[in-house]
Coordinates of C-alpha atoms and ligand atoms in Angstrom, one line a residue:
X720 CA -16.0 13.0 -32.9
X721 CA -17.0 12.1 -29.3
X722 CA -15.5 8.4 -28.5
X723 CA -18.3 5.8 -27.0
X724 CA -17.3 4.5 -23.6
X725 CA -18.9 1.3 -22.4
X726 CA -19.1 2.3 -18.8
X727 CA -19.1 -0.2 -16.4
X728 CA -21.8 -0.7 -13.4
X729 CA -20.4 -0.2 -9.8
X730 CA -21.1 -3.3 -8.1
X731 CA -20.1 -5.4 -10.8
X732 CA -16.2 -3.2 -11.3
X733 CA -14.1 -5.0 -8.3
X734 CA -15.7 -8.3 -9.7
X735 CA -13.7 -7.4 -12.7
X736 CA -10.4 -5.9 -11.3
X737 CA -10.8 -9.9 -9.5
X738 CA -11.5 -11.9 -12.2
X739 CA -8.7 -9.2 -14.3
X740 CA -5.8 -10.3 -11.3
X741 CA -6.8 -14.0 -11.2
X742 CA -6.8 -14.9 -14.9
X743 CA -2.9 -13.3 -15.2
X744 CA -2.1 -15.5 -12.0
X745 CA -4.0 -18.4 -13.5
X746 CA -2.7 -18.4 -17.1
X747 CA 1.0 -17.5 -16.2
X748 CA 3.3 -20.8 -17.3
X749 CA 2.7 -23.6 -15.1
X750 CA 6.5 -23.5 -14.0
X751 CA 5.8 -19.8 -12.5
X752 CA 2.5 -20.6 -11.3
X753 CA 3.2 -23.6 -9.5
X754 CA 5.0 -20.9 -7.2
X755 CA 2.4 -17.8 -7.7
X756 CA -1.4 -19.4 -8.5
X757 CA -2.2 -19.7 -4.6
X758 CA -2.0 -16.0 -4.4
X759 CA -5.1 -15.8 -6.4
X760 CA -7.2 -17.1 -3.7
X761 CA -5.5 -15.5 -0.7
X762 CA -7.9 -13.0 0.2
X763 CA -6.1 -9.5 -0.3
X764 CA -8.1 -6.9 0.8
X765 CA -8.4 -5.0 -2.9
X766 CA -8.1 -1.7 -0.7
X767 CA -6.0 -0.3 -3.3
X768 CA -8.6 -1.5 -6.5
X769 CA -11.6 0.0 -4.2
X770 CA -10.1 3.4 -4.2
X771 CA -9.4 3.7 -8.0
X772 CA -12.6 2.5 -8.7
X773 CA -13.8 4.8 -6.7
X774 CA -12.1 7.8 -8.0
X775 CA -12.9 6.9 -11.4
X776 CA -16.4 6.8 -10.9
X777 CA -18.4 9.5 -12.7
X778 CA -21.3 11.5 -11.9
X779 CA -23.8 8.5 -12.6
X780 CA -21.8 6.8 -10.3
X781 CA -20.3 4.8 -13.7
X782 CA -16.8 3.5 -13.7
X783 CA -14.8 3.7 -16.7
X784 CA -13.4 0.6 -18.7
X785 CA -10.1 1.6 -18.4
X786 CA -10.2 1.6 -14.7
X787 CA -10.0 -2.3 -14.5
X788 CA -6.7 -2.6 -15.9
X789 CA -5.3 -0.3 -14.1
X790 CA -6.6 -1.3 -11.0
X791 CA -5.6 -4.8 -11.5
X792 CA -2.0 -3.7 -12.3
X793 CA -1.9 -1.9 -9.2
X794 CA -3.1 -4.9 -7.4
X795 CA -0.6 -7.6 -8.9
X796 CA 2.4 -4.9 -8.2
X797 CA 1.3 -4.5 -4.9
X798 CA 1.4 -8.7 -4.6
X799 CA 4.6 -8.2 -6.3
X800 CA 5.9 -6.2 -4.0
X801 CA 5.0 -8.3 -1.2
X802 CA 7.0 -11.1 -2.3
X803 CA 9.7 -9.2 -2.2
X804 CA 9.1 -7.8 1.1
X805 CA 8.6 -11.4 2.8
X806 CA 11.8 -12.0 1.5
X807 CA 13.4 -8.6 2.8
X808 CA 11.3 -9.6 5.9
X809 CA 12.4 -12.9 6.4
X810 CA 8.7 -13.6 6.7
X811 CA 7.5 -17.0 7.0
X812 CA 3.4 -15.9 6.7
X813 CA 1.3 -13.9 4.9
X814 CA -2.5 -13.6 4.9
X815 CA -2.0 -17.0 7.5
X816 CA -0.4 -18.9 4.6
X817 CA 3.1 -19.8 3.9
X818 CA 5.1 -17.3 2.5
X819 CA 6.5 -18.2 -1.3
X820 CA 10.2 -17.4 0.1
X821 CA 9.4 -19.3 3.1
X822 CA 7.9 -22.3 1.1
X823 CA 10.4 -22.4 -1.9
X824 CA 13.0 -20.2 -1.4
X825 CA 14.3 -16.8 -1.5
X826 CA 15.9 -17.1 -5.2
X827 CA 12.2 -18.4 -6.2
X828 CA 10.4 -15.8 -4.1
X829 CA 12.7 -12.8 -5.7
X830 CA 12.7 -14.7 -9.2
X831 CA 8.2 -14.6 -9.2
X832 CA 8.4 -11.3 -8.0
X833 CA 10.0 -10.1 -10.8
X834 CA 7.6 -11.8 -13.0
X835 CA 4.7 -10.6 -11.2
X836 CA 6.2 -7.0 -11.9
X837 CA 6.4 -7.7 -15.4
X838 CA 3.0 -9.0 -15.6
X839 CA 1.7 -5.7 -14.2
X840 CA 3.4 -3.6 -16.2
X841 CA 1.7 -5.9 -19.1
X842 CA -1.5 -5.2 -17.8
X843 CA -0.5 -1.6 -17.9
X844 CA 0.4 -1.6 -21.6
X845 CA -2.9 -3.3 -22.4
X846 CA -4.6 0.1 -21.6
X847 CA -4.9 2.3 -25.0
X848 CA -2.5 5.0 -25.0
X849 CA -4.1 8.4 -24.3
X850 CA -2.9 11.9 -24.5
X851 CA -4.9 12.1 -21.4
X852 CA -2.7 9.6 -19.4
X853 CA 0.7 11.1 -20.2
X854 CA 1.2 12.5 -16.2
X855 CA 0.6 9.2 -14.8
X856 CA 3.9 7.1 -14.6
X857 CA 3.3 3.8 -12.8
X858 CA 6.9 2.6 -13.3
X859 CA 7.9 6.1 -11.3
X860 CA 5.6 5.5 -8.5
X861 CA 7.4 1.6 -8.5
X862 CA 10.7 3.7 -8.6
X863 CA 9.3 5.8 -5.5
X864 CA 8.4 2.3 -3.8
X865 CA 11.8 0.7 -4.6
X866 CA 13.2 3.8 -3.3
X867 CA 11.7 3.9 0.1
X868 CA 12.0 0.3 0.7
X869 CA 16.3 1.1 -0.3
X870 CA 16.2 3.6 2.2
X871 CA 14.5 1.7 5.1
X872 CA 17.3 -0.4 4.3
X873 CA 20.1 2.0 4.3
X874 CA 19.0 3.0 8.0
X875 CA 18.3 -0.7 9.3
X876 CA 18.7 -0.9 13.0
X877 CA 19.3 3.2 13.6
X878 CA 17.9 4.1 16.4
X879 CA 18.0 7.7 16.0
X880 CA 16.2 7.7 12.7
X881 CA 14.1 11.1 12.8
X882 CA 10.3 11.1 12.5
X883 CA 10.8 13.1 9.2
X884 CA 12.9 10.2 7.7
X885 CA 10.7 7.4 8.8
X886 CA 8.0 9.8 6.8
X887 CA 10.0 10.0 3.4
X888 CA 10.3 6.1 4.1
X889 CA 7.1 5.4 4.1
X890 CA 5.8 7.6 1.6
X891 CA 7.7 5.6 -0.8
X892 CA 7.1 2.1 0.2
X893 CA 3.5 2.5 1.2
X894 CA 2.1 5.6 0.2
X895 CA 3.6 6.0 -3.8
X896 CA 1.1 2.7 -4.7
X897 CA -1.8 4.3 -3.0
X898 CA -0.9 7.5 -4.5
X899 CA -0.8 5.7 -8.2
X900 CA -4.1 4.3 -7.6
X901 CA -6.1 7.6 -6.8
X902 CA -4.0 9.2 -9.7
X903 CA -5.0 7.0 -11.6
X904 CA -8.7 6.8 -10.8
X905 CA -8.5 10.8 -11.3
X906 CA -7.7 10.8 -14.5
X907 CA -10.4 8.5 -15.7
X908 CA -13.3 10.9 -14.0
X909 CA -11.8 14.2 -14.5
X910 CA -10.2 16.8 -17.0
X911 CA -8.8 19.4 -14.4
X912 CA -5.0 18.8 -13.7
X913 CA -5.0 20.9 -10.6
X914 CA -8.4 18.4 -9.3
X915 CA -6.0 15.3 -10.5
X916 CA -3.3 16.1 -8.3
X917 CA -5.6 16.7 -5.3
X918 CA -6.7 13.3 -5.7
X919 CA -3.2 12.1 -5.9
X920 CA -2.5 14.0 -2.7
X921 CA -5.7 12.5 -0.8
X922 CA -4.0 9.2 -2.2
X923 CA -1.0 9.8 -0.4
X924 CA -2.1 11.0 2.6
X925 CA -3.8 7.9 2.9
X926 CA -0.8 5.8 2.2
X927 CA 1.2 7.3 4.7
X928 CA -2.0 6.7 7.5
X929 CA -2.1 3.1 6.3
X930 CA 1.4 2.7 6.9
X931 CA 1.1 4.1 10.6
X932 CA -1.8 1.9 11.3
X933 CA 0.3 -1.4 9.9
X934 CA 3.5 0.0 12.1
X935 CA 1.3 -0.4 15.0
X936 CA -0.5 -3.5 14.4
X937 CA 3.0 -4.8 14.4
X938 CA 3.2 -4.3 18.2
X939 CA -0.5 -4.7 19.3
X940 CA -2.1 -7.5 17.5
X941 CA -1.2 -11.1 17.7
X942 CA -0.4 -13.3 14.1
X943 CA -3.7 -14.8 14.5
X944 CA -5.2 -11.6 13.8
X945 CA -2.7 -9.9 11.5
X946 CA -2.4 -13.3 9.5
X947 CA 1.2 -12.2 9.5
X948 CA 4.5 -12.4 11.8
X949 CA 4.1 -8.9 14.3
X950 CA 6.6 -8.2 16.6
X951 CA 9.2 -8.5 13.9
X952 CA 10.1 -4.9 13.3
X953 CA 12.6 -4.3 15.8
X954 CA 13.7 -7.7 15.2
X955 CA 14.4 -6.6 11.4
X956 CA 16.2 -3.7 12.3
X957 CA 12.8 -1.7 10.9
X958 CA 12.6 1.3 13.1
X959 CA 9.4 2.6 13.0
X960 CA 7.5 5.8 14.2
X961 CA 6.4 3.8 17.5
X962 CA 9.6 2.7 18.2
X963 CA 11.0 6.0 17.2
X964 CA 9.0 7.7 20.0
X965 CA 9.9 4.7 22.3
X966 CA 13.2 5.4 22.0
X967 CA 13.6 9.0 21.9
X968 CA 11.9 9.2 25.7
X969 CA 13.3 6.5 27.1
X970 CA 17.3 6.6 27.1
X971 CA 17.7 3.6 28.9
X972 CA 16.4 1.5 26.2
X973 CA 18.7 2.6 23.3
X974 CA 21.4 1.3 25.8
X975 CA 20.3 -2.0 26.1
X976 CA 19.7 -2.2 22.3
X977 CA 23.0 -1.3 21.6
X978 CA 24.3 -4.3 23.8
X979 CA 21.3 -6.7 22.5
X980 CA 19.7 -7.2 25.4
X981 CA 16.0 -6.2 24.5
X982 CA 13.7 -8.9 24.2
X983 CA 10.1 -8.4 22.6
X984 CA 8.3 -8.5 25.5
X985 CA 10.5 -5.2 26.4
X986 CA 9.9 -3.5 23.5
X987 CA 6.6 -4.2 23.3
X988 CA 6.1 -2.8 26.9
X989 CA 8.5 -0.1 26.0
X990 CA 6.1 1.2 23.2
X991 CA 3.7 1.0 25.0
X992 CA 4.8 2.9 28.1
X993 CA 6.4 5.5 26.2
X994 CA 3.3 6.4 24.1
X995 CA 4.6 5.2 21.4
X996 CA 1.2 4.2 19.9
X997 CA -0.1 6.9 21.0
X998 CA 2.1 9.6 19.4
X999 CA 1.6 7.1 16.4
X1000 CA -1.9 7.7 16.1
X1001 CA -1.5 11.5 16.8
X1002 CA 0.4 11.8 13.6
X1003 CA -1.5 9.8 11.8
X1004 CA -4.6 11.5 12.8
X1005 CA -3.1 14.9 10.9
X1006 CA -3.1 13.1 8.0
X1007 CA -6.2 12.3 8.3
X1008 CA -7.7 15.6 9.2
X1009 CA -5.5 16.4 5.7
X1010 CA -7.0 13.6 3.8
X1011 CA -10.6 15.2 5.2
X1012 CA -10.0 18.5 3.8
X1013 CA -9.3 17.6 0.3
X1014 CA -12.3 15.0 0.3
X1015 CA -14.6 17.7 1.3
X1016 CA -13.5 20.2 -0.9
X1017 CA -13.9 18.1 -3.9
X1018 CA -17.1 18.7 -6.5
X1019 CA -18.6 15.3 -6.4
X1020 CA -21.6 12.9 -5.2
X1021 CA -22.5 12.4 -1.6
X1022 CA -22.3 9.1 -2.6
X1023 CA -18.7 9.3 -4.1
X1024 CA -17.4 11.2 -1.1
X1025 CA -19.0 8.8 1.6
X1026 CA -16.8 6.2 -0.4
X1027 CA -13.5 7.7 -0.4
X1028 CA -14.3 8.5 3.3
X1029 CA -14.8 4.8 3.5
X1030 CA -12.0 4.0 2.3
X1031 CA -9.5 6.5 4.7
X1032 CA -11.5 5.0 7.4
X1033 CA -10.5 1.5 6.4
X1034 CA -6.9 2.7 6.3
X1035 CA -6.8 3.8 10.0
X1036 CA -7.9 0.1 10.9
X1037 CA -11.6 1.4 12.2
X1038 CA -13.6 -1.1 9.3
Ligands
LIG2036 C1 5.4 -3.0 3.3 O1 5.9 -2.7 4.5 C2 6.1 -2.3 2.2 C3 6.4 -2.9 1.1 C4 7.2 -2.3 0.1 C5 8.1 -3.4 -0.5 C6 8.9 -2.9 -1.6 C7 9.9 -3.6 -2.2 C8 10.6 -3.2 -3.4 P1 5.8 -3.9 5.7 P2 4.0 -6.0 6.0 C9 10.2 -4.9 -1.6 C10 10.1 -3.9 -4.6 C11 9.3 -2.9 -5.4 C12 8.5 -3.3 -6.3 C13 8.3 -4.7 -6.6 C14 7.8 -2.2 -7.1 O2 5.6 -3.2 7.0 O3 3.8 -5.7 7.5 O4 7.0 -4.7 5.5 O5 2.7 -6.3 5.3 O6 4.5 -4.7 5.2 O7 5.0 -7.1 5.8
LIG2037 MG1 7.0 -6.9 5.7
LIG2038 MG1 9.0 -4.6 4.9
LIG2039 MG1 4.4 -4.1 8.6

Protein backbone atom coordinates (compact mmCIF):
# COMPACT_ATOMS: atom_id res chain seq x y z
CA UNK A 1 0.00 0.00 0.00
CA UNK A 2 1.71 3.27 -1.24
CA UNK A 3 1.39 6.04 1.74
CA UNK A 4 -0.07 9.68 0.48
CA UNK A 5 2.31 12.43 1.12
CA UNK A 6 1.00 15.97 1.15
CA UNK A 7 3.97 17.60 -0.36
CA UNK A 8 4.64 20.88 0.35
CA UNK A 9 5.23 23.95 -2.30
CA UNK A 10 8.82 25.44 -2.20
CA UNK A 11 8.31 28.94 -1.61
CA UNK A 12 5.96 28.50 0.96
CA UNK A 13 8.53 25.50 3.12
CA UNK A 14 10.97 28.14 5.00
CA UNK A 15 7.58 30.05 5.84
CA UNK A 16 6.82 26.98 7.64
CA UNK A 17 10.19 25.85 9.25
CA UNK A 18 9.53 30.00 10.60
CA UNK A 19 6.24 29.89 11.71
CA UNK A 20 7.34 25.85 13.05
CA UNK A 21 10.56 27.77 15.34
CA UNK A 22 8.41 30.75 16.40
CA UNK A 23 5.32 29.10 17.72
CA UNK A 24 7.82 26.65 20.21
CA UNK A 25 9.54 30.02 21.27
CA UNK A 26 6.15 31.73 21.61
CA UNK A 27 4.13 29.11 23.53
CA UNK A 28 7.08 28.01 25.87
CA UNK A 29 5.93 29.00 29.72
CA UNK A 30 5.99 32.60 30.11
CA UNK A 31 8.75 32.21 32.96
CA UNK A 32 11.17 30.66 30.09
CA UNK A 33 10.03 32.88 27.54
CA UNK A 34 10.39 35.99 29.23
CA UNK A 35 14.14 35.01 28.71
CA UNK A 36 13.98 33.18 25.09
CA UNK A 37 10.69 34.95 23.02
CA UNK A 38 13.01 37.79 21.62
CA UNK A 39 14.94 35.20 19.74
CA UNK A 40 12.00 34.60 17.61
CA UNK A 41 12.36 37.92 15.92
CA UNK A 42 16.08 38.12 15.74
CA UNK A 43 16.76 37.55 12.31
CA UNK A 44 18.82 34.22 12.03
CA UNK A 45 19.85 33.55 8.78
CA UNK A 46 17.79 29.94 8.43
CA UNK A 47 21.05 28.84 6.39
CA UNK A 48 20.83 25.64 8.01
CA UNK A 49 16.65 25.23 7.32
CA UNK A 50 17.49 26.39 3.56
CA UNK A 51 19.75 23.48 2.93
CA UNK A 52 17.52 20.71 4.31
CA UNK A 53 14.81 22.04 2.45
CA UNK A 54 16.69 21.98 -0.16
CA UNK A 55 17.91 18.48 -0.05
CA UNK A 56 14.62 17.19 0.59
CA UNK A 57 13.17 18.61 -2.37
CA UNK A 58 12.05 16.00 -5.02
CA UNK A 59 12.16 15.86 -8.57
CA UNK A 60 8.98 18.28 -8.87
CA UNK A 61 10.90 20.44 -6.88
CA UNK A 62 8.24 19.35 -3.84
CA UNK A 63 9.42 19.33 -0.32
CA UNK A 64 8.36 16.68 1.98
CA UNK A 65 6.21 17.25 5.21
CA UNK A 66 8.54 15.82 7.33
CA UNK A 67 11.18 18.19 6.38
CA UNK A 68 9.65 21.15 8.49
CA UNK A 69 10.12 19.57 11.67
CA UNK A 70 13.29 18.60 11.18
CA UNK A 71 14.38 21.66 9.90
CA UNK A 72 12.99 23.62 12.63
CA UNK A 73 14.70 21.31 15.28
CA UNK A 74 17.84 21.95 13.61
CA UNK A 75 17.20 25.59 13.77
CA UNK A 76 16.10 25.85 17.58
CA UNK A 77 19.31 23.54 18.49
CA UNK A 78 21.47 25.60 16.61
CA UNK A 79 19.77 28.82 18.80
CA UNK A 80 20.43 26.55 21.60
CA UNK A 81 23.61 26.17 21.08
CA UNK A 82 24.31 29.77 20.68
CA UNK A 83 23.26 30.53 24.03
CA UNK A 84 25.56 28.41 25.30
CA UNK A 85 28.28 29.72 23.26
CA UNK A 86 27.64 33.52 24.30
CA UNK A 87 28.07 32.17 27.59
CA UNK A 88 31.38 30.11 26.76
CA UNK A 89 32.12 33.37 24.89
CA UNK A 90 31.54 35.77 27.33
CA UNK A 91 29.57 37.47 24.59
CA UNK A 92 27.63 40.51 25.37
CA UNK A 93 25.90 40.62 21.44
CA UNK A 94 24.40 38.60 19.12
CA UNK A 95 22.65 39.51 15.90
CA UNK A 96 23.20 43.45 17.43
CA UNK A 97 21.06 42.52 20.48
CA UNK A 98 21.95 41.80 23.89
CA UNK A 99 23.02 38.51 24.64
CA UNK A 100 20.52 36.43 27.18
CA UNK A 101 23.77 35.68 29.37
CA UNK A 102 24.71 39.17 29.04
CA UNK A 103 21.13 40.45 29.87
CA UNK A 104 20.14 37.94 32.64
CA UNK A 105 22.80 36.01 33.49
CA UNK A 106 24.90 33.10 32.82
CA UNK A 107 22.90 30.49 35.21
CA UNK A 108 19.72 31.87 33.09
CA UNK A 109 21.53 31.83 29.69
CA UNK A 110 22.76 28.01 30.44
CA UNK A 111 19.39 27.17 32.24
CA UNK A 112 17.24 28.33 28.54
CA UNK A 113 19.71 26.63 26.67
CA UNK A 114 18.93 23.50 28.07
CA UNK A 115 15.29 24.09 27.50
CA UNK A 116 15.76 25.14 24.04
CA UNK A 117 17.62 21.70 23.59
CA UNK A 118 14.83 19.93 24.98
CA UNK A 119 12.32 21.68 22.87
CA UNK A 120 14.18 20.53 19.77
CA UNK A 121 14.55 17.32 20.53
CA UNK A 122 10.54 17.55 21.07
CA UNK A 123 10.24 18.76 17.75
CA UNK A 124 12.26 15.77 16.69
CA UNK A 125 10.01 13.20 18.32
CA UNK A 126 6.95 14.85 16.70
CA UNK A 127 8.24 13.45 13.37
CA UNK A 128 6.58 9.75 12.77
CA UNK A 129 8.95 7.09 13.32
CA UNK A 130 10.19 5.53 10.06
CA UNK A 131 12.29 2.59 9.31
CA UNK A 132 13.66 4.93 6.82
CA UNK A 133 15.13 7.39 9.45
CA UNK A 134 16.93 4.87 11.67
CA UNK A 135 20.72 6.20 10.29
CA UNK A 136 19.95 9.61 11.20
CA UNK A 137 20.81 10.39 15.03
CA UNK A 138 20.39 14.08 15.74
CA UNK A 139 21.25 13.66 19.50
CA UNK A 140 24.86 12.15 18.02
CA UNK A 141 25.43 14.91 15.78
CA UNK A 142 24.57 17.27 19.23
CA UNK A 143 27.14 14.77 20.94
CA UNK A 144 29.64 15.58 17.96
CA UNK A 145 28.91 19.48 18.57
CA UNK A 146 29.30 19.14 22.40
CA UNK A 147 32.36 17.41 21.64
CA UNK A 148 34.14 19.84 19.48
CA UNK A 149 33.06 22.75 21.52
CA UNK A 150 34.85 20.35 24.87
CA UNK A 151 37.87 20.15 22.84
CA UNK A 152 38.20 23.80 21.75
CA UNK A 153 38.10 24.06 25.40
CA UNK A 154 40.62 21.62 26.39
CA UNK A 155 43.19 23.47 24.10
CA UNK A 156 42.15 27.18 25.14
CA UNK A 157 44.95 29.57 24.65
CA UNK A 158 47.57 26.82 22.86
CA UNK A 159 49.35 28.28 20.64
CA UNK A 160 50.72 25.41 18.86
CA UNK A 161 47.42 23.89 18.21
CA UNK A 162 47.98 22.03 14.74
CA UNK A 163 45.85 22.86 11.60
CA UNK A 164 44.60 19.20 11.81
CA UNK A 165 43.21 19.71 15.41
CA UNK A 166 41.60 23.09 14.84
CA UNK A 167 39.91 20.90 11.84
CA UNK A 168 38.51 17.99 14.14
CA UNK A 169 37.37 21.18 16.25
CA UNK A 170 35.45 22.63 13.99
CA UNK A 171 33.96 19.72 12.42
CA UNK A 172 32.19 19.15 15.61
CA UNK A 173 31.04 22.50 16.66
CA UNK A 174 30.19 23.80 13.22
CA UNK A 175 30.16 21.31 10.74
CA UNK A 176 28.16 18.10 12.68
CA UNK A 177 24.73 20.57 12.60
CA UNK A 178 25.28 21.33 9.02
CA UNK A 179 26.07 17.84 8.42
CA UNK A 180 22.54 16.75 10.37
CA UNK A 181 20.74 19.11 8.25
CA UNK A 182 21.79 17.74 4.63
CA UNK A 183 21.39 14.20 6.26
CA UNK A 184 18.54 14.87 7.03
CA UNK A 185 17.11 16.51 3.91
CA UNK A 186 18.73 13.24 2.05
CA UNK A 187 16.77 11.01 3.56
CA UNK A 188 13.49 12.62 2.83
CA UNK A 189 14.32 12.79 -1.19
CA UNK A 190 16.19 9.67 -1.58
CA UNK A 191 16.30 5.78 -1.03
CA UNK A 192 20.12 5.13 -1.82
CA UNK A 193 22.32 4.92 1.37
CA UNK A 194 25.51 5.42 -0.50
CA UNK A 195 23.64 8.94 -2.22
CA UNK A 196 22.59 9.81 1.61
CA UNK A 197 25.93 9.83 2.84
CA UNK A 198 27.30 11.95 -0.05
CA UNK A 199 24.86 14.53 0.92
CA UNK A 200 25.93 14.29 4.45
CA UNK A 201 29.51 14.69 3.26
CA UNK A 202 28.62 17.87 1.05
CA UNK A 203 26.92 18.91 4.50
CA UNK A 204 30.07 18.74 6.16
CA UNK A 205 32.29 20.09 3.91
CA UNK A 206 30.22 23.07 4.08
CA UNK A 207 30.29 23.27 7.77
CA UNK A 208 33.80 23.24 8.00
CA UNK A 209 33.96 26.31 5.03
CA UNK A 210 31.40 28.16 7.11
CA UNK A 211 33.44 27.84 10.11
CA UNK A 212 36.68 29.28 8.26
CA UNK A 213 34.66 32.12 6.85
CA UNK A 214 33.20 33.04 10.60
CA UNK A 215 37.10 32.54 11.95
CA UNK A 216 37.95 35.27 9.68
CA UNK A 217 35.15 37.62 10.03
CA UNK A 218 36.39 37.58 13.54
CA UNK A 219 39.47 39.57 12.58
CA UNK A 220 38.24 41.57 9.46
CA UNK A 221 34.87 42.97 9.99
CA UNK A 222 33.85 45.37 12.59
CA UNK A 223 30.65 44.48 15.23
CA UNK A 224 28.56 46.78 13.21
CA UNK A 225 28.77 44.44 10.52
CA UNK A 226 29.00 41.05 12.22
CA UNK A 227 26.24 42.15 14.72
CA UNK A 228 28.54 40.33 17.05
CA UNK A 229 31.77 41.01 19.30
CA UNK A 230 34.93 40.20 16.58
CA UNK A 231 38.28 40.41 17.70
CA UNK A 232 37.43 38.21 20.65
CA UNK A 233 39.08 34.97 19.70
CA UNK A 234 42.48 35.51 20.80
CA UNK A 235 41.02 37.27 23.63
CA UNK A 236 39.14 33.85 24.52
CA UNK A 237 41.93 31.80 24.28
CA UNK A 238 40.13 30.46 20.77
CA UNK A 239 42.99 29.71 18.48
CA UNK A 240 41.91 29.52 15.23
CA UNK A 241 43.25 28.54 11.77
CA UNK A 242 44.26 32.37 11.02
CA UNK A 243 45.89 32.69 14.11
CA UNK A 244 47.33 29.33 13.80
CA UNK A 245 49.15 30.37 10.56
CA UNK A 246 49.95 33.80 12.35
CA UNK A 247 51.72 32.24 14.68
CA UNK A 248 53.53 29.40 13.19
CA UNK A 249 55.49 32.10 10.79
CA UNK A 250 55.99 34.60 12.99
CA UNK A 251 58.09 33.45 16.30
CA UNK A 252 58.23 36.65 17.71
CA UNK A 253 54.68 36.83 18.35
CA UNK A 254 54.20 33.57 20.42
CA UNK A 255 56.83 35.30 22.62
CA UNK A 256 54.98 38.22 23.38
CA UNK A 257 51.75 36.13 23.94
CA UNK A 258 53.34 34.06 26.33
CA UNK A 259 54.25 37.29 28.49
CA UNK A 260 50.72 39.06 27.54
CA UNK A 261 51.77 41.70 25.79
CA UNK A 262 49.70 41.36 22.45
CA UNK A 263 47.11 43.81 22.10
CA UNK A 264 44.36 43.42 19.28
CA UNK A 265 45.58 45.82 17.11
CA UNK A 266 48.81 43.43 16.99
CA UNK A 267 47.20 40.49 16.32
CA UNK A 268 45.05 41.76 14.03
CA UNK A 269 48.03 43.18 12.08
CA UNK A 270 49.82 40.02 12.74
CA UNK A 271 47.09 37.96 10.88
CA UNK A 272 47.19 39.93 8.57
CA UNK A 273 50.79 40.18 7.67
CA UNK A 274 51.44 36.66 8.13
CA UNK A 275 48.76 35.57 5.55
CA UNK A 276 46.85 34.36 7.96
CA UNK A 277 43.63 35.03 6.05
CA UNK A 278 44.97 34.15 3.29
CA UNK A 279 46.10 30.58 4.09
CA UNK A 280 42.54 30.63 5.62
CA UNK A 281 40.82 30.96 2.53
CA UNK A 282 43.27 28.55 0.72
CA UNK A 283 42.01 25.79 2.93
CA UNK A 284 38.83 26.62 2.83
CA UNK A 285 38.78 26.88 -0.83
CA UNK A 286 39.63 22.83 -0.95
CA UNK A 287 36.67 22.33 0.73
CA UNK A 288 34.97 23.97 -1.51
CA UNK A 289 36.34 22.52 -4.61
CA UNK A 290 35.32 19.09 -2.43
CA UNK A 291 31.84 20.34 -1.71
CA UNK A 292 31.75 21.03 -5.86
CA UNK A 293 32.54 17.60 -6.78
CA UNK A 294 29.91 15.94 -4.88
CA UNK A 295 27.18 18.58 -6.00
CA UNK A 296 28.03 17.86 -9.50
CA UNK A 297 28.05 14.41 -9.35
CA UNK A 298 24.71 14.13 -7.87
CA UNK A 299 21.50 12.93 -10.20
CA UNK A 300 19.23 15.82 -9.70
CA UNK A 301 17.59 19.22 -11.14
CA UNK A 302 19.50 22.06 -12.51
CA UNK A 303 17.39 23.82 -10.38
CA UNK A 304 18.22 21.69 -7.15
CA UNK A 305 21.86 21.83 -7.86
CA UNK A 306 22.02 25.76 -8.58
CA UNK A 307 20.50 25.79 -4.87
CA UNK A 308 22.81 23.71 -2.98
CA UNK A 309 25.50 25.75 -4.92
CA UNK A 310 23.71 28.66 -3.41
CA UNK A 311 23.91 27.76 -0.45
CA UNK A 312 28.02 26.77 -0.32
CA UNK A 313 28.35 30.12 -1.74
CA UNK A 314 26.50 31.73 1.14
CA UNK A 315 28.82 29.79 3.43
CA UNK A 316 32.11 31.32 2.10
CA UNK A 317 30.52 34.83 2.84
CA UNK A 318 30.21 35.75 -1.19
CA UNK A 319 25.90 36.25 -0.83
C1 LIG B 1 30.16 28.60 17.18
O1 LIG B 1 31.47 29.06 17.17
C2 LIG B 1 30.11 27.21 17.65
C3 LIG B 1 29.15 26.83 18.47
C4 LIG B 1 29.09 25.51 19.10
C5 LIG B 1 28.59 25.71 20.48
C6 LIG B 1 28.42 24.44 21.16
C7 LIG B 1 28.15 24.36 22.48
C8 LIG B 1 27.84 23.09 23.15
P1 LIG B 1 31.77 30.62 17.44
P2 LIG B 1 30.14 32.89 16.98
C9 LIG B 1 28.16 25.57 23.31
C10 LIG B 1 26.38 22.99 23.38
C11 LIG B 1 25.85 22.00 22.44
C12 LIG B 1 24.57 21.85 22.18
C13 LIG B 1 23.58 22.76 22.82
C14 LIG B 1 24.13 20.78 21.25
O2 LIG B 1 32.90 31.05 16.57
O3 LIG B 1 31.28 33.60 16.30
O4 LIG B 1 31.90 30.84 18.90
O5 LIG B 1 28.85 33.06 16.23
O6 LIG B 1 30.44 31.32 16.90
O7 LIG B 1 30.04 33.25 18.42
MG1 LIG C 1 31.02 32.49 20.00
MG1 LIG D 1 32.43 29.76 20.57
MG1 LIG E 1 33.09 33.03 15.70
Amino acid sequence: LQEEINYIENDKALDLVKEKVNKELLTAPVIIRQYTQHLAASSGKYIRAAALLICSQNEDGLIHPHAINFAAAIEIIHLATLVHDDVIDNASTRRGKPTLQKKYGKRTAVICGDYLLCTALKVVAEIPEKKEYLNLSVPDYMRRVCLGELNQHINNGFLDLSVYKYLKIISGKTAALFEASFHAGAILSEKDNKTISKYAKLGRYIGMIFQMTDDCIDFETTEDIAKKPVQSDFEQGVITLPLIHAFKNLPDLKKKAISNQLTREDINAAVANSGGLDYTRIISRKYYNKAMKIINELLITQDKRIKLISILDRACGLT
